Amino acid sequence: MRFYVGLIVGIFALTLLVAPRLGGGILWNLLNGVGFVALILMLALFGDTGRGGRLALHRALGWSALGLILLHAVGIFLAHPTSLEYLEPSGPLYMGAGLLSALLLWLVLWSASPKRRPIWGGFRPFLRAHWLLSSIAVLGALYHIVASGLYLDNAWEAWAFCALALGIVALPRLGARIQSLRGVRAQHIVGLLTAGLCVFVLLKQFS
């Protein structure tokens, strides 16, 4: 449980330290908060890797992250139709990075199916490719968040945010195993994420 609490608190806290009220209205903050929740789930997969009978949860978290990314994007496009201009070839690079991140996450999830694992030529090559593609997806998401400049108000916040995320991405390569996952169920994770999202939106809106 400590892993999830630390991850959720760390990600959301770094968006609140310097300019807690920086945002663009309750719907805007909610939809972008959903985007942060998607990133948290992506990062959680590097710590909660499916070992110890948690593979079904690992897959569910991955698909949930992709669903939240779609909710984040579609919600913003519907609420602010002018933002569709950002998808044009002349749009900002960070929007392309966000799109690339979502496509890579889909590819990771699609290729992780037991029916498709043989395309990697073995279990170890699959693990390496799985980690590499997932890492690039996280890098795309980080660039999307940091370069947009919406919630990380200065350089040290952005660097701390990236350091936290990349440290978690490196866990599988370092052979680190999270010991506090036993007993953590989907409902616990949903509860923690919901609480974090509510605090984020309320502080942005009413602090």
mmCIF file of C-alpha atoms in Angstrom:
data_model
loop_
_atom_site.group_PDB
_atom_site.id
_atom_site.type_symbol
_atom_site.label_atom_id
_atom_site.label_comp_id
_atom_site.label_asym_id
_atom_site.label_seq_id
_atom_site.Cartn_x
_atom_site.Cartn_y
_atom_site.Cartn_z
ATOM 1 C CA MET A 1 0.000 0.000 0.000
ATOM 2 C CA ARG A 2 2.876 2.373 0.774
ATOM 3 C CA PHE A 3 4.004 2.216 -2.861
ATOM 4 C CA TYR A 4 0.655 3.465 -4.150
ATOM 5 C CA VAL A 5 0.249 6.088 -1.440
ATOM 6 C CA GLY A 6 3.729 7.455 -2.096
ATOM 7 C CA LEU A 7 3.269 7.466 -5.861
ATOM 8 C CA ILE A 8 -0.117 9.206 -5.775
ATOM 9 C CA VAL A 9 0.924 11.767 -3.164
ATOM 10 C CA GLY A 10 4.213 12.430 -4.934
ATOM 11 C CA ILE A 11 2.726 13.025 -8.386
ATOM 12 C CA PHE A 12 -0.140 15.227 -7.239
ATOM 13 C CA ALA A 13 1.903 17.111 -4.612
ATOM 14 C CA LEU A 14 4.431 18.257 -7.200
ATOM 15 C CA THR A 15 1.652 19.990 -9.138
ATOM 16 C CA LEU A 16 0.512 21.900 -6.047
ATOM 17 C CA LEU A 17 3.652 23.149 -4.311
ATOM 18 C CA VAL A 18 4.397 26.397 -6.132
ATOM 19 C CA ALA A 19 1.082 27.471 -7.630
ATOM 20 C CA PRO A 20 -1.729 25.407 -6.094
ATOM 21 C CA ARG A 21 -4.430 27.469 -7.794
ATOM 22 C CA LEU A 22 -2.870 27.296 -11.251
ATOM 23 C CA GLY A 23 -5.581 25.806 -13.474
ATOM 24 C CA GLY A 24 -8.425 26.625 -15.799
ATOM 25 C CA GLY A 25 -11.757 25.867 -14.126
ATOM 26 C CA ILE A 26 -13.233 22.812 -12.463
ATOM 27 C CA LEU A 27 -13.898 20.812 -15.660
ATOM 28 C CA TRP A 28 -10.463 21.632 -17.059
ATOM 29 C CA ASN A 29 -8.787 20.647 -13.791
ATOM 30 C CA LEU A 30 -10.845 17.469 -13.550
ATOM 31 C CA LEU A 31 -9.981 16.332 -17.075
ATOM 32 C CA ASN A 32 -6.294 17.092 -16.582
ATOM 33 C CA GLY A 33 -6.439 15.386 -13.192
ATOM 34 C CA VAL A 34 -7.711 12.310 -15.014
ATOM 35 C CA GLY A 35 -4.621 12.570 -17.206
ATOM 36 C CA PHE A 36 -2.412 12.571 -14.108
ATOM 37 C CA VAL A 37 -4.266 9.516 -12.801
ATOM 38 C CA ALA A 38 -3.527 7.762 -16.108
ATOM 39 C CA LEU A 39 0.171 8.562 -15.686
ATOM 40 C CA ILE A 40 0.093 7.260 -12.112
ATOM 41 C CA LEU A 41 -1.359 3.977 -13.345
ATOM 42 C CA MET A 42 1.290 3.745 -16.071
ATOM 43 C CA LEU A 43 3.998 4.235 -13.472
ATOM 44 C CA ALA A 44 2.368 1.810 -11.051
ATOM 45 C CA LEU A 45 2.855 -0.961 -13.608
ATOM 46 C CA PHE A 46 6.632 -0.676 -13.182
ATOM 47 C CA GLY A 47 6.304 -1.447 -9.465
ATOM 48 C CA ASP A 48 3.250 -3.685 -9.418
ATOM 49 C CA THR A 49 4.534 -5.901 -12.213
ATOM 50 C CA GLY A 50 2.089 -8.785 -11.998
ATOM 51 C CA ARG A 51 4.243 -11.076 -9.862
ATOM 52 C CA GLY A 52 2.731 -13.006 -6.996
ATOM 53 C CA GLY A 53 -0.573 -13.746 -8.682
ATOM 54 C CA ARG A 54 -1.217 -10.101 -9.584
ATOM 55 C CA LEU A 55 -1.050 -10.466 -13.372
ATOM 56 C CA ALA A 56 -4.791 -9.947 -13.909
ATOM 57 C CA LEU A 57 -4.637 -6.748 -11.856
ATOM 58 C CA HIS A 58 -1.533 -5.637 -13.772
ATOM 59 C CA ARG A 59 -3.393 -5.991 -17.063
ATOM 60 C CA ALA A 60 -6.499 -4.287 -15.683
ATOM 61 C CA LEU A 61 -4.431 -1.310 -14.517
ATOM 62 C CA GLY A 62 -2.858 -1.004 -17.957
ATOM 63 C CA TRP A 63 -6.170 -0.982 -19.800
ATOM 64 C CA SER A 64 -7.582 1.416 -17.214
ATOM 65 C CA ALA A 65 -4.695 3.794 -17.879
ATOM 66 C CA LEU A 66 -5.439 3.714 -21.602
ATOM 67 C CA GLY A 67 -9.135 4.306 -20.976
ATOM 68 C CA LEU A 68 -8.388 7.300 -18.771
ATOM 69 C CA ILE A 69 -6.063 8.739 -21.420
ATOM 70 C CA LEU A 70 -8.917 8.536 -23.920
ATOM 71 C CA LEU A 71 -11.289 10.153 -21.411
ATOM 72 C CA HIS A 72 -8.751 12.922 -20.777
ATOM 73 C CA ALA A 73 -8.261 13.635 -24.486
ATOM 74 C CA VAL A 74 -11.843 13.291 -25.692
ATOM 75 C CA GLY A 75 -13.148 15.263 -22.723
ATOM 76 C CA ILE A 76 -10.838 18.180 -23.427
ATOM 77 C CA PHE A 77 -11.664 18.168 -27.140
ATOM 78 C CA LEU A 78 -15.395 18.206 -26.372
ATOM 79 C CA ALA A 79 -15.122 20.868 -23.677
ATOM 80 C CA HIS A 80 -12.708 23.009 -25.718
ATOM 81 C CA PRO A 81 -13.222 22.281 -29.436
ATOM 82 C CA THR A 82 -10.567 24.825 -30.429
ATOM 83 C CA SER A 83 -7.968 22.503 -28.901
ATOM 84 C CA LEU A 84 -8.466 20.205 -31.917
ATOM 85 C CA GLU A 85 -6.129 22.596 -33.749
ATOM 86 C CA TYR A 86 -3.304 21.139 -31.680
ATOM 87 C CA LEU A 87 -3.655 17.861 -33.604
ATOM 88 C CA GLU A 88 -2.684 19.501 -36.891
ATOM 89 C CA PRO A 89 0.851 18.890 -38.211
ATOM 90 C CA SER A 90 1.768 22.423 -37.176
ATOM 91 C CA GLY A 91 0.564 21.769 -33.622
ATOM 92 C CA PRO A 92 2.904 21.734 -30.604
ATOM 93 C CA LEU A 93 5.283 18.813 -30.257
ATOM 94 C CA TYR A 94 4.000 17.956 -26.791
ATOM 95 C CA MET A 95 0.608 17.061 -28.262
ATOM 96 C CA GLY A 96 2.294 14.639 -30.641
ATOM 97 C CA ALA A 97 4.190 13.189 -27.689
ATOM 98 C CA GLY A 98 0.922 12.595 -25.839
ATOM 99 C CA LEU A 99 -0.557 10.847 -28.876
ATOM 100 C CA LEU A 100 2.577 8.716 -29.285
ATOM 101 C CA SER A 101 2.413 7.762 -25.614
ATOM 102 C CA ALA A 102 -1.188 6.577 -25.958
ATOM 103 C CA LEU A 103 -0.420 4.573 -29.112
ATOM 104 C CA LEU A 104 2.590 2.912 -27.492
ATOM 105 C CA LEU A 105 0.570 2.025 -24.419
ATOM 106 C CA TRP A 106 -2.025 0.390 -26.657
ATOM 107 C CA LEU A 107 0.734 -1.513 -28.468
ATOM 108 C CA VAL A 108 2.194 -2.699 -25.156
ATOM 109 C CA LEU A 109 -1.189 -3.941 -23.974
ATOM 110 C CA TRP A 110 -2.089 -5.529 -27.311
ATOM 111 C CA SER A 111 1.246 -7.317 -27.674
ATOM 112 C CA ALA A 112 1.175 -8.618 -24.070
ATOM 113 C CA SER A 113 -1.671 -11.012 -24.851
ATOM 114 C CA PRO A 114 -0.529 -14.645 -24.400
ATOM 115 C CA LYS A 115 -1.616 -15.286 -28.010
ATOM 116 C CA ARG A 116 0.791 -12.632 -29.301
ATOM 117 C CA ARG A 117 3.807 -13.185 -27.063
ATOM 118 C CA PRO A 118 5.438 -15.596 -29.563
ATOM 119 C CA ILE A 119 6.118 -12.618 -31.869
ATOM 120 C CA TRP A 120 8.857 -11.575 -29.434
ATOM 121 C CA GLY A 121 10.753 -14.862 -29.749
ATOM 122 C CA GLY A 122 10.682 -15.870 -26.107
ATOM 123 C CA PHE A 123 9.758 -14.692 -22.652
ATOM 124 C CA ARG A 124 12.932 -12.719 -21.890
ATOM 125 C CA PRO A 125 12.871 -10.772 -25.186
ATOM 126 C CA PHE A 126 9.198 -10.082 -24.476
ATOM 127 C CA LEU A 127 10.047 -8.658 -21.045
ATOM 128 C CA ARG A 128 12.776 -6.439 -22.485
ATOM 129 C CA ALA A 129 10.528 -5.143 -25.276
ATOM 130 C CA HIS A 130 7.630 -4.728 -22.851
ATOM 131 C CA TRP A 131 9.755 -2.593 -20.523
ATOM 132 C CA LEU A 132 11.334 -0.584 -23.354
ATOM 133 C CA LEU A 133 8.051 0.289 -25.088
ATOM 134 C CA SER A 134 6.415 1.078 -21.759
ATOM 135 C CA SER A 135 9.330 3.342 -20.831
ATOM 136 C CA ILE A 136 9.061 5.257 -24.108
ATOM 137 C CA ALA A 137 5.331 5.640 -23.502
ATOM 138 C CA VAL A 138 6.076 7.174 -20.091
ATOM 139 C CA LEU A 139 8.700 9.478 -21.620
ATOM 140 C CA GLY A 140 6.118 10.687 -24.136
ATOM 141 C CA ALA A 141 3.626 11.323 -21.350
ATOM 142 C CA LEU A 142 6.223 13.200 -19.303
ATOM 143 C CA TYR A 143 7.130 15.435 -22.220
ATOM 144 C CA HIS A 144 3.427 16.039 -22.882
ATOM 145 C CA ILE A 145 2.892 17.165 -19.283
ATOM 146 C CA VAL A 146 6.083 19.130 -18.721
ATOM 147 C CA ALA A 147 6.255 20.892 -22.104
ATOM 148 C CA SER A 148 2.636 21.984 -21.908
ATOM 149 C CA GLY A 149 3.596 24.046 -18.844
ATOM 150 C CA LEU A 150 0.098 23.896 -17.377
ATOM 151 C CA TYR A 151 0.653 22.521 -13.876
ATOM 152 C CA LEU A 152 4.409 22.431 -13.256
ATOM 153 C CA ASP A 153 5.105 26.101 -12.745
ATOM 154 C CA ASN A 154 8.899 26.155 -12.609
ATOM 155 C CA ALA A 155 11.968 24.164 -13.570
ATOM 156 C CA TRP A 156 12.635 22.463 -10.242
ATOM 157 C CA GLU A 157 9.070 21.161 -10.085
ATOM 158 C CA ALA A 158 9.430 19.733 -13.589
ATOM 159 C CA TRP A 159 12.801 18.128 -12.798
ATOM 160 C CA ALA A 160 11.490 16.626 -9.544
ATOM 161 C CA PHE A 161 8.404 15.323 -11.346
ATOM 162 C CA CYS A 162 10.545 13.658 -14.031
ATOM 163 C CA ALA A 163 13.020 12.275 -11.476
ATOM 164 C CA LEU A 164 10.210 10.621 -9.513
ATOM 165 C CA ALA A 165 8.678 9.108 -12.648
ATOM 166 C CA LEU A 166 11.963 7.889 -14.144
ATOM 167 C CA GLY A 167 13.056 6.434 -10.813
ATOM 168 C CA ILE A 168 9.949 4.254 -10.803
ATOM 169 C CA VAL A 169 10.464 3.295 -14.465
ATOM 170 C CA ALA A 170 13.959 2.060 -13.565
ATOM 171 C CA LEU A 171 12.743 -0.287 -10.794
ATOM 172 C CA PRO A 172 12.429 -3.429 -12.959
ATOM 173 C CA ARG A 173 15.868 -2.885 -14.531
ATOM 174 C CA LEU A 174 17.387 -2.514 -11.053
ATOM 175 C CA GLY A 175 15.802 -5.743 -9.918
ATOM 176 C CA ALA A 176 13.874 -3.939 -7.204
ATOM 177 C CA ARG A 177 10.709 -5.530 -5.852
ATOM 178 C CA ILE A 178 8.026 -3.667 -3.955
ATOM 179 C CA GLN A 179 7.321 -5.494 -0.710
ATOM 180 C CA SER A 180 4.179 -3.609 0.346
ATOM 181 C CA LEU A 181 1.798 -4.877 -2.368
ATOM 182 C CA ARG A 182 0.433 -7.936 -0.622
ATOM 183 C CA GLY A 183 -3.212 -7.370 0.165
ATOM 184 C CA VAL A 184 -3.536 -4.324 -2.101
ATOM 185 C CA ARG A 185 -6.619 -4.849 -4.237
ATOM 186 C CA ALA A 186 -8.200 -2.950 -7.119
ATOM 187 C CA GLN A 187 -10.714 -1.262 -4.816
ATOM 188 C CA HIS A 188 -7.906 0.088 -2.643
ATOM 189 C CA ILE A 189 -6.161 1.556 -5.682
ATOM 190 C CA VAL A 190 -9.391 3.076 -6.996
ATOM 191 C CA GLY A 191 -10.089 4.618 -3.595
ATOM 192 C CA LEU A 192 -6.617 6.149 -3.332
ATOM 193 C CA LEU A 193 -6.740 7.520 -6.876
ATOM 194 C CA THR A 194 -10.217 8.968 -6.358
ATOM 195 C CA ALA A 195 -9.113 10.669 -3.155
ATOM 196 C CA GLY A 196 -6.020 12.072 -4.845
ATOM 197 C CA LEU A 197 -8.017 13.357 -7.799
ATOM 198 C CA CYS A 198 -10.598 15.011 -5.543
ATOM 199 C CA VAL A 199 -7.916 16.761 -3.489
ATOM 200 C CA PHE A 200 -6.192 17.919 -6.674
ATOM 201 C CA VAL A 201 -9.373 19.393 -8.166
ATOM 202 C CA LEU A 202 -10.583 20.965 -4.914
ATOM 203 C CA LEU A 203 -7.237 22.625 -4.179
ATOM 204 C CA LYS A 204 -6.949 23.924 -7.744
ATOM 205 C CA GLN A 205 -10.462 25.265 -7.660
ATOM 206 C CA PHE A 206 -11.004 26.541 -4.151
ATOM 207 C CA SER A 207 -7.655 27.138 -2.426
#
